CSV table of C-alpha atoms and ligand atoms in Angstrom, one decimal:
chain,number,residue,atom,x,y,z
A,1,MET,CA,0.1,0.0,0.0
A,2,ASN,CA,1.4,3.2,-1.2
A,3,LEU,CA,0.2,6.4,0.8
A,4,LEU,CA,0.9,10.1,0.1
A,5,PHE,CA,0.6,12.3,3.3
A,6,VAL,CA,0.5,16.3,2.2
A,7,ALA,CA,1.3,18.5,5.4
A,8,SER,CA,2.6,21.8,6.0
A,9,GLU,CA,4.8,20.6,9.2
A,10,CYS,CA,6.6,17.4,10.3
A,11,ALA,CA,8.6,16.9,13.3
A,12,PRO,CA,11.5,17.1,13.9
A,13,PHE,CA,12.2,19.3,10.7
A,14,ILE,CA,9.5,21.7,11.3
A,15,LYS,CA,7.4,22.3,14.3
A,16,THR,CA,4.7,24.8,15.3
A,17,GLY,CA,2.3,22.2,17.1
A,18,GLY,CA,1.0,18.9,17.5
A,19,LEU,CA,0.3,18.7,13.8
A,20,ALA,CA,4.0,18.1,13.1
A,21,ASP,CA,4.4,15.4,15.7
A,22,VAL,CA,1.6,13.5,14.2
A,23,ILE,CA,3.3,13.7,10.8
A,24,GLY,CA,6.5,12.9,12.0
A,25,ALA,CA,5.1,9.8,13.7
A,26,VAL,CA,2.5,8.2,11.8
A,27,PRO,CA,4.6,7.3,8.7
A,28,LYS,CA,7.2,5.7,10.9
A,29,SER,CA,4.2,3.5,12.4
A,30,LEU,CA,2.4,2.3,9.1
A,31,PRO,CA,5.3,0.4,7.5
A,32,PRO,CA,5.3,-2.6,9.9
A,33,LEU,CA,1.7,-3.1,8.8
A,34,GLY,CA,2.7,-3.0,5.3
A,35,ALA,CA,2.3,0.5,4.0
A,36,ARG,CA,4.7,2.7,2.6
A,37,VAL,CA,4.2,6.4,3.5
A,38,ARG,CA,5.8,9.3,1.5
A,39,VAL,CA,5.3,12.8,3.3
A,40,LEU,CA,4.8,15.8,0.9
A,41,LEU,CA,6.2,18.9,2.7
A,42,PRO,CA,7.3,22.6,1.8
A,43,ALA,CA,11.1,23.0,1.9
A,44,TYR,CA,11.4,25.7,4.3
A,45,PRO,CA,14.6,27.1,5.2
A,46,ALA,CA,14.8,24.8,8.0
A,47,LEU,CA,14.9,21.8,5.5
A,48,SER,CA,17.9,23.4,3.6
A,49,GLY,CA,20.0,20.3,4.6
A,50,GLU,CA,17.6,17.5,3.2
A,51,VAL,CA,17.3,19.7,0.3
A,52,ALA,CA,20.8,19.5,-0.5
A,53,GLN,CA,20.8,15.7,0.0
A,54,GLY,CA,17.5,15.4,-1.9
A,55,THR,CA,17.2,13.8,-5.7
A,56,GLU,CA,14.9,16.0,-8.0
A,57,VAL,CA,11.9,13.9,-9.0
A,58,LEU,CA,9.6,16.5,-10.6
A,59,SER,CA,10.2,19.8,-12.0
A,60,LEU,CA,7.8,22.5,-12.6
A,61,PRO,CA,8.7,25.7,-14.5
A,62,ASP,CA,5.8,27.8,-13.0
A,63,LEU,CA,4.1,27.0,-10.1
A,64,HIS,CA,2.3,30.0,-8.7
A,65,GLY,CA,4.8,32.5,-10.0
A,66,GLY,CA,8.1,30.8,-10.3
A,67,PRO,CA,9.9,27.7,-10.7
A,68,ALA,CA,9.6,24.7,-8.5
A,69,ARG,CA,10.9,21.3,-8.2
A,70,VAL,CA,10.2,18.3,-5.8
A,71,LEU,CA,13.0,16.5,-4.2
A,72,ALA,CA,13.1,13.1,-2.7
A,73,VAL,CA,15.1,12.3,0.4
A,74,THR,CA,14.7,10.0,3.5
A,75,ALA,CA,15.9,11.8,6.6
A,76,ARG,CA,15.3,10.5,10.3
A,77,GLY,CA,13.3,7.6,9.0
A,78,ILE,CA,10.9,9.5,6.9
A,79,ASP,CA,10.6,9.5,3.2
A,80,LEU,CA,10.0,13.1,2.3
A,81,LEU,CA,9.2,14.7,-0.8
A,82,LEU,CA,10.2,18.1,-0.5
A,83,LEU,CA,8.2,21.0,-2.4
A,84,ASP,CA,11.0,23.3,-3.0
A,85,ALA,CA,9.6,26.8,-4.3
A,86,PRO,CA,11.8,29.5,-3.1
A,87,HIS,CA,9.4,32.1,-4.1
A,88,LEU,CA,6.8,30.6,-1.6
A,89,PHE,CA,8.7,29.0,1.0
A,90,ASP,CA,12.3,30.4,1.4
A,91,ARG,CA,11.4,32.9,4.0
A,92,PRO,CA,12.8,33.8,7.5
A,93,GLY,CA,10.9,33.4,10.7
A,94,ASN,CA,7.3,31.7,11.3
A,95,ILE,CA,6.1,29.3,8.4
A,96,TYR,CA,2.5,31.0,8.5
A,97,LEU,CA,3.2,34.6,9.8
A,98,ASP,CA,5.2,37.4,8.6
A,99,GLY,CA,7.3,39.6,10.9
A,100,ASN,CA,4.3,41.7,12.2
A,101,GLY,CA,2.5,38.4,13.1
A,102,GLN,CA,0.3,38.8,10.5
A,103,ASP,CA,-0.4,35.7,7.9
A,104,TRP,CA,2.0,36.0,4.7
A,105,HIS,CA,-0.1,37.9,2.5
A,106,ASP,CA,0.1,34.9,-0.1
A,107,ASN,CA,-0.7,31.9,2.0
A,108,ALA,CA,-3.4,31.0,-0.3
A,109,LEU,CA,-1.0,30.5,-3.1
A,110,ARG,CA,1.8,28.9,-0.9
A,111,PHE,CA,-0.4,26.2,0.6
A,112,GLY,CA,-2.5,25.8,-2.8
A,113,ALA,CA,0.6,25.1,-4.4
A,114,LEU,CA,1.3,22.4,-1.7
A,115,SER,CA,-2.1,20.8,-2.4
A,116,ARG,CA,-1.4,21.3,-6.4
A,117,VAL,CA,1.9,19.4,-6.2
A,118,GLY,CA,0.0,16.5,-4.0
A,119,ALA,CA,-2.7,16.3,-6.4
A,120,MET,CA,0.0,16.0,-9.2
A,121,ILE,CA,2.0,13.2,-7.2
A,122,ALA,CA,-1.5,11.4,-6.9
A,123,ARG,CA,-2.1,11.7,-10.5
A,124,GLY,CA,1.1,10.1,-11.2
A,125,ASP,CA,3.4,12.7,-12.3
A,126,LEU,CA,6.5,11.2,-10.5
A,127,GLY,CA,6.2,8.6,-13.2
A,128,ASP,CA,7.6,5.8,-11.1
A,129,TRP,CA,5.6,6.1,-7.7
A,130,THR,CA,1.9,6.9,-7.4
A,131,PRO,CA,-0.1,6.7,-4.2
A,132,ASP,CA,-3.0,4.4,-3.7
A,133,LEU,CA,-4.5,7.1,-1.4
A,134,VAL,CA,-3.6,10.6,-0.3
A,135,ASN,CA,-4.3,11.6,3.2
A,136,ALA,CA,-4.2,15.5,3.3
A,137,HIS,CA,-3.8,17.2,6.9
A,138,ASP,CA,-5.3,20.6,7.8
A,139,TRP,CA,-6.3,23.3,5.7
A,140,GLN,CA,-2.9,23.6,4.2
A,141,ALA,CA,-3.4,20.5,2.3
A,142,ALA,CA,-7.4,20.4,1.8
A,143,LEU,CA,-7.4,21.5,-1.8
A,144,VAL,CA,-5.9,18.0,-2.9
A,145,PRO,CA,-9.4,16.6,-3.3
A,146,ALA,CA,-10.5,19.8,-5.3
A,147,TYR,CA,-7.6,19.3,-7.9
A,148,LEU,CA,-8.1,15.6,-8.1
A,149,THR,CA,-11.8,16.3,-8.8
A,150,ASP,CA,-11.1,19.1,-11.3
A,151,TRP,CA,-8.6,16.8,-13.1
A,152,GLN,CA,-11.0,13.7,-12.8
A,153,VAL,CA,-8.6,11.7,-11.4
A,154,ASP,CA,-9.7,8.8,-9.3
A,155,VAL,CA,-7.4,8.2,-6.2
A,156,PRO,CA,-9.1,8.2,-3.0
A,157,THR,CA,-8.8,10.8,-0.3
A,158,VAL,CA,-8.7,11.2,3.6
A,159,MET,CA,-9.0,14.8,5.0
A,160,THR,CA,-7.6,15.0,8.4
A,161,ILE,CA,-8.5,17.7,10.9
A,162,HIS,CA,-6.0,18.5,13.4
A,163,ASN,CA,-7.7,21.9,14.5
A,164,ILE,CA,-10.8,23.1,13.0
A,165,ALA,CA,-9.9,26.8,14.2
A,166,PHE,CA,-7.6,27.1,10.9
A,167,GLN,CA,-9.4,26.9,7.8
A,168,GLY,CA,-7.9,28.9,5.2
A,169,VAL,CA,-10.7,31.4,3.9
A,170,TYR,CA,-9.9,33.6,1.2
A,171,ALA,CA,-11.5,35.8,-1.3
A,172,PRO,CA,-13.1,34.0,-4.4
A,173,GLU,CA,-10.7,35.6,-6.7
A,174,VAL,CA,-7.6,33.3,-5.3
A,175,MET,CA,-9.1,30.6,-7.4
A,176,GLY,CA,-8.1,31.9,-11.0
A,177,PRO,CA,-4.3,31.7,-9.8
A,178,LEU,CA,-5.2,28.6,-8.0
A,179,GLY,CA,-6.0,27.3,-11.3
A,180,LEU,CA,-9.1,25.7,-10.0
A,181,SER,CA,-12.4,25.3,-12.0
A,182,HIS,CA,-15.2,27.7,-11.1
A,183,SER,CA,-17.2,24.9,-10.1
A,184,MET,CA,-15.5,24.6,-6.8
A,185,PHE,CA,-17.2,28.0,-5.8
A,186,ASP,CA,-20.1,26.0,-5.0
A,187,VAL,CA,-22.1,26.0,-1.5
A,188,ASP,CA,-21.3,22.2,-1.7
A,189,ARG,CA,-17.9,22.6,-2.2
A,190,GLY,CA,-15.8,25.6,-1.1
A,191,GLU,CA,-18.0,28.6,-1.2
A,192,TYR,CA,-18.4,29.9,2.3
A,193,TYR,CA,-20.4,33.0,3.3
A,194,GLY,CA,-19.1,34.4,-0.1
A,195,GLY,CA,-15.2,33.7,0.4
A,196,PHE,CA,-13.7,30.5,-0.8
A,197,SER,CA,-12.5,27.9,2.0
A,198,PHE,CA,-9.9,25.6,1.6
A,199,LEU,CA,-10.8,23.4,4.5
A,200,LYS,CA,-14.6,23.3,3.7
A,201,THR,CA,-13.7,22.2,0.0
A,202,GLY,CA,-11.5,19.3,1.5
A,203,LEU,CA,-14.0,18.2,4.0
A,204,MET,CA,-16.8,18.3,1.3
A,205,LEU,CA,-14.7,16.4,-1.5
A,206,ALA,CA,-12.6,14.0,0.4
A,207,ASP,CA,-14.0,10.4,0.8
A,208,ARG,CA,-13.3,10.1,4.5
A,209,ILE,CA,-12.9,12.6,7.2
A,210,THR,CA,-10.9,11.9,10.3
A,211,THR,CA,-9.9,13.8,13.2
A,212,VAL,CA,-7.8,13.3,16.1
A,213,SER,CA,-10.1,11.9,18.7
A,214,PRO,CA,-13.4,10.4,19.1
A,215,THR,CA,-14.6,13.1,21.5
A,216,TYR,CA,-13.3,16.1,19.1
A,217,ALA,CA,-15.3,14.2,16.3
A,218,ARG,CA,-18.4,14.4,18.1
A,219,GLU,CA,-17.8,17.9,19.3
A,220,LEU,CA,-17.1,19.4,15.8
A,221,MET,CA,-20.7,18.4,14.9
A,222,GLU,CA,-21.9,21.0,17.5
A,223,PRO,CA,-22.0,24.8,16.8
A,224,GLY,CA,-19.9,25.7,19.7
A,225,PHE,CA,-16.8,23.6,18.5
A,226,GLY,CA,-17.4,23.5,14.7
A,227,MET,CA,-16.4,26.9,14.2
A,228,GLY,CA,-18.8,27.6,11.3
A,229,LEU,CA,-18.2,24.2,9.8
A,230,ASP,CA,-20.5,22.0,12.4
A,231,GLY,CA,-23.3,21.8,9.6
A,232,VAL,CA,-20.4,20.4,7.0
A,233,MET,CA,-19.6,17.9,9.6
A,234,ARG,CA,-23.2,17.0,10.6
A,235,ALA,CA,-23.8,16.4,6.7
A,236,ARG,CA,-20.6,14.2,6.6
A,237,ARG,CA,-21.3,12.3,9.9
A,238,SER,CA,-21.2,8.9,8.2
A,239,ASP,CA,-17.8,9.5,6.9
A,240,LEU,CA,-16.4,10.9,9.7
A,241,SER,CA,-14.2,9.3,12.4
A,242,GLY,CA,-11.9,10.1,15.4
A,243,ILE,CA,-8.6,8.5,15.5
A,244,VAL,CA,-6.6,9.5,18.9
A,245,ASN,CA,-3.1,10.6,18.5
A,246,GLY,CA,0.0,8.9,19.8
A,247,ILE,CA,3.3,9.6,20.7
A,248,ASP,CA,6.9,8.8,19.8
A,249,LEU,CA,7.6,6.4,22.4
A,250,ASP,CA,11.4,6.8,21.5
A,251,VAL,CA,11.5,10.5,21.8
A,252,TRP,CA,9.4,10.7,24.9
A,253,ASN,CA,10.9,7.8,26.8
A,254,PRO,CA,11.8,8.9,30.8
A,255,ASP,CA,14.1,6.0,30.9
A,256,ASP,CA,16.1,7.0,28.1
A,257,ASP,CA,15.9,10.7,27.4
A,258,PRO,CA,18.9,12.8,26.9
A,259,SER,CA,17.1,16.1,27.8
A,260,ILE,CA,16.6,15.1,31.4
A,261,ASP,CA,18.7,14.9,34.5
A,262,THR,CA,18.0,11.3,35.9
A,263,PRO,CA,16.3,8.7,33.9
A,264,TYR,CA,13.5,6.6,35.6
A,265,SER,CA,10.7,4.4,34.9
A,266,ALA,CA,7.3,3.0,36.7
A,267,ARG,CA,9.7,0.6,38.7
A,268,THR,CA,12.4,3.4,39.6
A,269,LEU,CA,9.8,6.1,40.4
A,270,LYS,CA,11.7,7.4,43.1
A,271,ARG,CA,14.4,8.8,40.7
A,272,LYS,CA,11.8,11.1,39.3
A,273,ALA,CA,12.7,13.5,42.1
A,274,ALA,CA,16.0,14.3,40.9
A,275,ASN,CA,14.6,16.0,38.0
A,276,LYS,CA,12.4,17.9,40.2
A,277,SER,CA,15.1,19.6,41.8
A,278,VAL,CA,17.0,20.4,38.8
A,279,LEU,CA,13.7,21.8,37.5
A,280,GLU,CA,13.1,23.9,40.4
A,281,ALA,CA,16.6,25.4,40.0
A,282,ARG,CA,16.0,26.3,36.3
A,283,PHE,CA,12.9,28.1,37.2
A,284,GLY,CA,14.0,29.7,40.4
A,285,LEU,CA,11.5,28.1,42.4
A,286,ALA,CA,12.1,27.3,46.0
A,287,PRO,CA,11.4,23.8,47.2
A,288,GLY,CA,8.1,22.9,48.7
A,289,ASP,CA,5.7,20.2,50.4
A,290,GLY,CA,3.2,20.9,47.6
A,291,PRO,CA,2.8,19.7,44.0
A,292,LEU,CA,5.1,21.2,41.3
A,293,PHE,CA,2.7,22.0,38.2
A,294,CYS,CA,3.8,22.7,35.0
A,295,VAL,CA,2.2,24.2,31.7
A,296,ILE,CA,3.9,23.7,28.4
A,297,SER,CA,1.9,25.6,25.7
A,298,ARG,CA,1.3,27.8,23.1
A,299,LEU,CA,-0.1,30.7,25.0
A,300,THR,CA,-3.6,31.3,23.2
A,301,GLU,CA,-7.3,31.8,23.9
A,302,GLN,CA,-7.7,28.0,23.2
A,303,LYS,CA,-5.3,26.7,26.0
A,304,GLY,CA,-7.5,28.5,28.6
A,305,LEU,CA,-4.4,30.0,30.7
A,306,ASP,CA,-6.2,32.9,31.4
A,307,LEU,CA,-8.5,30.9,33.6
A,308,LEU,CA,-5.1,29.5,35.3
A,309,LEU,CA,-4.0,33.1,36.1
A,310,GLU,CA,-7.5,33.4,37.9
A,311,ALA,CA,-7.0,30.3,39.9
A,312,LEU,CA,-3.4,30.9,40.4
A,313,PRO,CA,-3.5,32.8,43.9
A,314,ALA,CA,-5.9,29.8,45.6
A,315,MET,CA,-3.3,27.2,43.9
A,316,LEU,CA,-0.4,28.7,45.6
A,317,ALA,CA,-2.4,29.4,49.0
A,318,GLU,CA,-2.8,25.7,49.1
A,319,GLY,CA,1.0,24.7,48.4
A,320,GLY,CA,1.1,24.3,44.8
A,321,ARG,CA,3.9,25.8,42.7
A,322,LEU,CA,4.1,26.6,39.0
A,323,ALA,CA,6.6,26.2,36.2
A,324,LEU,CA,5.5,27.6,33.0
A,325,LEU,CA,6.8,27.4,29.5
A,326,GLY,CA,5.2,28.8,26.6
A,327,SER,CA,4.9,31.8,24.3
A,328,GLY,CA,2.2,33.4,21.9
A,329,ASP,CA,-0.6,35.9,23.2
A,330,LYS,CA,1.3,39.1,24.7
A,331,GLY,CA,-1.1,39.6,27.4
A,332,LEU,CA,-1.0,36.2,28.7
A,333,GLU,CA,2.9,36.2,28.4
A,334,ARG,CA,2.9,39.5,30.7
A,335,GLY,CA,0.4,38.0,33.0
A,336,PHE,CA,2.7,35.1,33.5
A,337,ALA,CA,5.8,37.1,33.9
A,338,GLU,CA,4.1,39.3,36.4
A,339,ALA,CA,2.9,36.4,38.2
A,340,ALA,CA,6.6,35.2,38.5
A,341,SER,CA,7.9,38.7,40.2
A,342,ARG,CA,4.5,38.6,42.2
A,343,TYR,CA,5.3,35.2,43.7
A,344,PRO,CA,9.0,34.8,43.6
A,345,GLY,CA,9.9,31.0,44.5
A,346,GLN,CA,6.4,29.9,43.9
A,347,VAL,CA,5.8,30.7,40.1
A,348,GLY,CA,8.7,30.4,37.5
A,349,THR,CA,7.9,31.7,34.0
A,350,ILE,CA,10.0,31.2,30.8
A,351,ILE,CA,8.8,32.6,27.7
A,352,GLY,CA,9.7,31.0,24.5
A,353,TYR,CA,10.0,27.7,22.7
A,354,ASP,CA,12.1,25.0,24.1
A,355,GLU,CA,12.2,21.4,23.2
A,356,PRO,CA,14.7,20.1,25.6
A,357,LEU,CA,13.3,22.2,28.4
A,358,SER,CA,9.9,20.8,27.8
A,359,HIS,CA,11.4,17.4,28.2
A,360,LEU,CA,13.0,18.2,31.5
A,361,MET,CA,9.6,19.7,32.8
A,362,GLN,CA,7.8,16.4,31.9
A,363,ALA,CA,10.3,14.9,33.9
A,364,GLY,CA,10.6,17.0,36.8
A,365,SER,CA,7.0,18.1,37.5
A,366,ASP,CA,4.4,16.3,39.6
A,367,ALA,CA,1.4,17.4,37.5
A,368,ILE,CA,0.7,19.2,34.1
A,369,LEU,CA,-2.1,21.6,33.8
A,370,ILE,CA,-4.1,21.6,30.6
A,371,PRO,CA,-7.2,23.9,30.8
A,372,SER,CA,-8.0,24.1,27.2
A,373,ARG,CA,-11.4,25.4,25.9
A,374,PHE,CA,-11.0,22.8,23.3
A,375,GLU,CA,-8.4,20.4,22.4
A,376,PRO,CA,-8.7,18.1,19.4
A,377,CYS,CA,-6.5,15.5,20.9
A,378,GLY,CA,-3.7,17.3,22.9
A,379,LEU,CA,-0.1,15.5,23.0
A,380,THR,CA,1.2,17.2,26.5
A,381,GLN,CA,-1.1,15.2,28.6
A,382,LEU,CA,0.1,12.1,26.8
A,383,TYR,CA,3.7,13.1,27.5
A,384,GLY,CA,2.6,13.7,31.2
A,385,LEU,CA,1.0,10.3,31.4
A,386,ARG,CA,4.3,8.7,30.2
A,387,TYR,CA,6.5,10.5,32.5
A,388,GLY,CA,4.3,9.9,35.8
A,389,THR,CA,3.5,13.3,35.3
A,390,ILE,CA,-0.4,13.7,36.4
A,391,PRO,CA,-2.3,15.7,33.8
A,392,VAL,CA,-5.1,17.9,35.2
A,393,VAL,CA,-7.2,18.5,32.1
A,394,ALA,CA,-10.6,20.2,30.8
A,395,ARG,CA,-13.1,17.8,29.9
A,396,THR,CA,-13.0,18.4,26.0
A,397,GLY,CA,-11.6,16.7,22.9
A,398,GLY,CA,-8.9,14.1,23.2
A,399,LEU,CA,-8.3,15.3,26.7
A,400,ALA,CA,-11.5,13.7,27.7
A,401,ASP,CA,-10.5,10.6,26.0
A,402,THR,CA,-7.0,10.1,27.2
A,403,VAL,CA,-7.2,11.1,30.9
A,404,ILE,CA,-9.3,9.0,33.4
A,405,ASP,CA,-10.7,11.2,36.3
A,406,ALA,CA,-9.6,10.4,39.9
A,407,ASN,CA,-13.2,10.5,41.0
A,408,PRO,CA,-13.9,8.1,44.0
A,409,ALA,CA,-15.3,5.1,41.7
A,410,ALA,CA,-12.2,5.4,39.4
A,411,LEU,CA,-9.5,5.4,42.5
A,412,ASP,CA,-11.5,2.4,44.0
A,413,MET,CA,-11.3,0.6,41.0
A,414,GLY,CA,-7.7,1.6,40.5
A,415,VAL,CA,-8.0,3.0,36.8
A,416,ALA,CA,-7.5,6.8,37.5
A,417,THR,CA,-4.7,8.3,35.7
A,418,GLY,CA,-5.6,12.3,36.1
A,419,VAL,CA,-7.7,14.9,37.1
A,420,GLN,CA,-10.5,16.4,35.0
A,421,PHE,CA,-12.9,19.2,35.3
A,422,ALA,CA,-16.0,20.7,33.6
A,423,PRO,CA,-17.0,23.1,33.1
A,424,ILE,CA,-14.1,25.0,31.8
A,425,THR,CA,-14.3,27.7,34.2
A,426,ALA,CA,-11.7,29.2,36.6
A,427,PRO,CA,-13.6,28.0,39.8
A,428,ALA,CA,-13.8,24.5,38.2
A,429,LEU,CA,-10.2,24.6,37.4
A,430,GLU,CA,-9.4,25.8,41.0
A,431,GLN,CA,-11.5,22.9,42.4
A,432,ALA,CA,-9.8,20.4,40.3
A,433,ILE,CA,-6.2,21.9,41.4
A,434,SER,CA,-7.4,21.6,45.1
A,435,ARG,CA,-8.4,18.2,44.3
A,436,THR,CA,-5.0,17.2,42.8
A,437,ILE,CA,-3.0,18.9,45.7
A,438,SER,CA,-5.3,16.5,48.1
A,439,LEU,CA,-4.3,13.4,46.0
A,440,TYR,CA,-0.8,14.4,46.1
A,441,ALA,CA,-0.9,14.6,49.9
A,442,GLN,CA,-1.5,10.8,50.0
A,443,PRO,CA,1.7,9.4,48.8
A,444,LYS,CA,0.4,6.0,48.1
A,445,VAL,CA,-2.5,7.0,46.1
A,446,TRP,CA,-0.4,9.4,44.1
A,447,ALA,CA,2.5,6.7,43.3
A,448,GLY,CA,-0.2,4.2,42.2
A,449,MET,CA,-1.8,7.0,39.8
A,450,GLN,CA,1.6,7.7,38.6
A,451,ARG,CA,2.6,4.0,37.7
A,452,ARG,CA,-0.9,3.3,35.9
A,453,ALA,CA,-0.3,6.5,34.1
A,454,MET,CA,3.4,5.5,33.1
A,455,ARG,CA,1.9,2.0,31.9
A,456,GLN,CA,-1.0,3.6,29.7
A,457,PRO,CA,-0.5,2.6,26.1
A,458,VAL,CA,0.2,6.0,24.6
A,459,GLY,CA,2.4,5.0,21.7
A,460,TRP,CA,1.1,4.6,18.1
A,461,ASP,CA,0.1,0.9,17.8
A,462,ALA,CA,-3.7,1.0,18.2
A,463,SER,CA,-3.8,4.3,16.3
A,464,ALA,CA,-1.8,3.0,13.6
A,465,GLN,CA,-3.9,0.1,13.3
A,466,ALA,CA,-7.1,2.2,13.0
A,467,TYR,CA,-5.5,4.3,10.3
A,468,HIS,CA,-4.3,1.5,8.4
A,469,ALA,CA,-7.7,-0.3,8.6
A,470,LEU,CA,-9.6,2.9,7.2
A,471,PHE,CA,-7.0,3.1,4.6
A,472,THR,CA,-7.4,-0.6,3.4
A,473,ASP,CA,-11.0,-0.3,3.6
A,474,LEU,CA,-10.9,2.7,1.0
A,475,ILE,CA,-8.5,1.3,-1.2
A,476,GLU,CA,-10.1,-2.0,-1.4
A,477,GLY,CA,-13.5,-0.2,-1.8
B,501,ADP,P1,-1.0,22.3,19.7
B,501,ADP,O1,-0.9,21.8,18.6
B,501,ADP,O2,-2.7,22.7,19.6
B,501,ADP,O3,-0.3,23.4,20.0
B,501,ADP,P2,-0.6,20.0,21.3
B,501,ADP,O4,-0.7,19.7,22.5
B,501,ADP,O5,-1.2,19.0,20.4
B,501,ADP,O6,-1.0,21.0,21.2
B,501,ADP,O7,1.1,20.0,20.9
B,501,ADP,C1,1.7,20.8,21.6
B,501,ADP,C2,3.2,20.4,21.0
B,501,ADP,O8,4.1,21.6,21.2
B,501,ADP,C3,3.7,19.4,22.0
B,501,ADP,O9,4.6,18.7,21.6
B,501,ADP,C4,4.3,20.5,23.0
B,501,ADP,O10,5.1,19.7,24.0
B,501,ADP,C5,4.8,21.3,22.4
B,501,ADP,N1,5.0,22.8,23.0
B,501,ADP,C6,4.2,23.7,23.1
B,501,ADP,N2,4.6,25.0,23.5
B,501,ADP,C7,6.0,24.6,23.8
B,501,ADP,C8,6.9,25.5,24.1
B,501,ADP,N3,6.9,26.6,24.5
B,501,ADP,N4,8.4,24.8,24.0
B,501,ADP,C9,8.6,23.5,23.7
B,501,ADP,N5,7.7,22.6,23.2
B,501,ADP,C10,6.5,23.3,23.3
């Protein structure tokens, strides 16, 4: 089975969020099941090393205003097809945003090109390799089914939603330069309140739709979560499924992690404490009897961290401490920086993006806070489980699917792995934190939860099988 994944991010090469982790992991989990996956990815500057080693497999004299080529290279165990189009992707800074934090003015052309080349490869333009199926990820790849429809190429397509908040809606005038037929500007295709929506087009035209957790799949059909596409999701209910993300167990392994101080496992849990001391020193925190909570997150409205700012005084009064690593919204950055100066020794804030530090935080913290207003799957709670760092999560999306709340029944049955709260408000978060602090004060109960969390299967095995079954079903029709 030959599969083409089309996506705008892929870890470890280029990452702004969970999408990259998934694209970096699924292609490695499918070959044991008999599938070969190639990943089509823009050749951003971060990939110049891979470009230098690549072999040209397709040449395009004019792709949306300049010459382009596709290079094949295998790097870090992933078969990459790199779309080298300097006029579109050779730019400094963020892959989506310009220096002023605005979307690049030509994002429609940039990611339209990615989709278009994905469709060309599906059509057979590489000559010696044609996929049996294309899996398009998020709005940046969502026009693959549109081009295939326009060109009357019959290759099955799956559209995967990692976050429906990002949809790629543009003025209909972009459709000319994108080379799409006018028939795409239809309410049953890409037309969206007078604009042209990349994601809606993909959702209407793909053979199947997946998203990254069963709960998020259900939520997407509700007005509060569907972000204007809930009607589309309801219309396609029978083709929609949720497959929860896994994590890369080699990269996230507390027993073998070069970024942490002292390796440990469920059997040697006591060693985790050494990481806590190093983490406290790194964040300027004073040791304490209460739990050390961490946050590793983009600082945006979605992540609900304004609720944490509200709940913080109560948490500190009860003996909790906080180490936060994140960047994004300036107001939130300021809020947490101010909290660190107001509560020295109790709150530590590092603004930025630091992958190795995020590993040390998972290893050294007692609990990880994730009060998201919505969360398609979420990865940091899965890392938390693997590192015995108890997730305290909002009951939404993948957070609801992957964490078992420590209510009395779950504790009695010995199945609890974390703490959930709802509704997603500051008082409910405050209560959840208070509950966590009480659990932490019972060392046996706490260690039991940690060990159970660490043994929970959070790798890709089950999900890879689910993807494989879906792909097989579609290809064999
Ligand atoms: P999202 O994709 O919405 O940002 P996820 O939980 O799915 O949320 O994935 C976030 C990923 O980004 C995780 O791998 C997390 O560890 C990482 N991450 C987020 N913020 C930071 C940061 N400031 N430094 C390092 N890693 C971060």
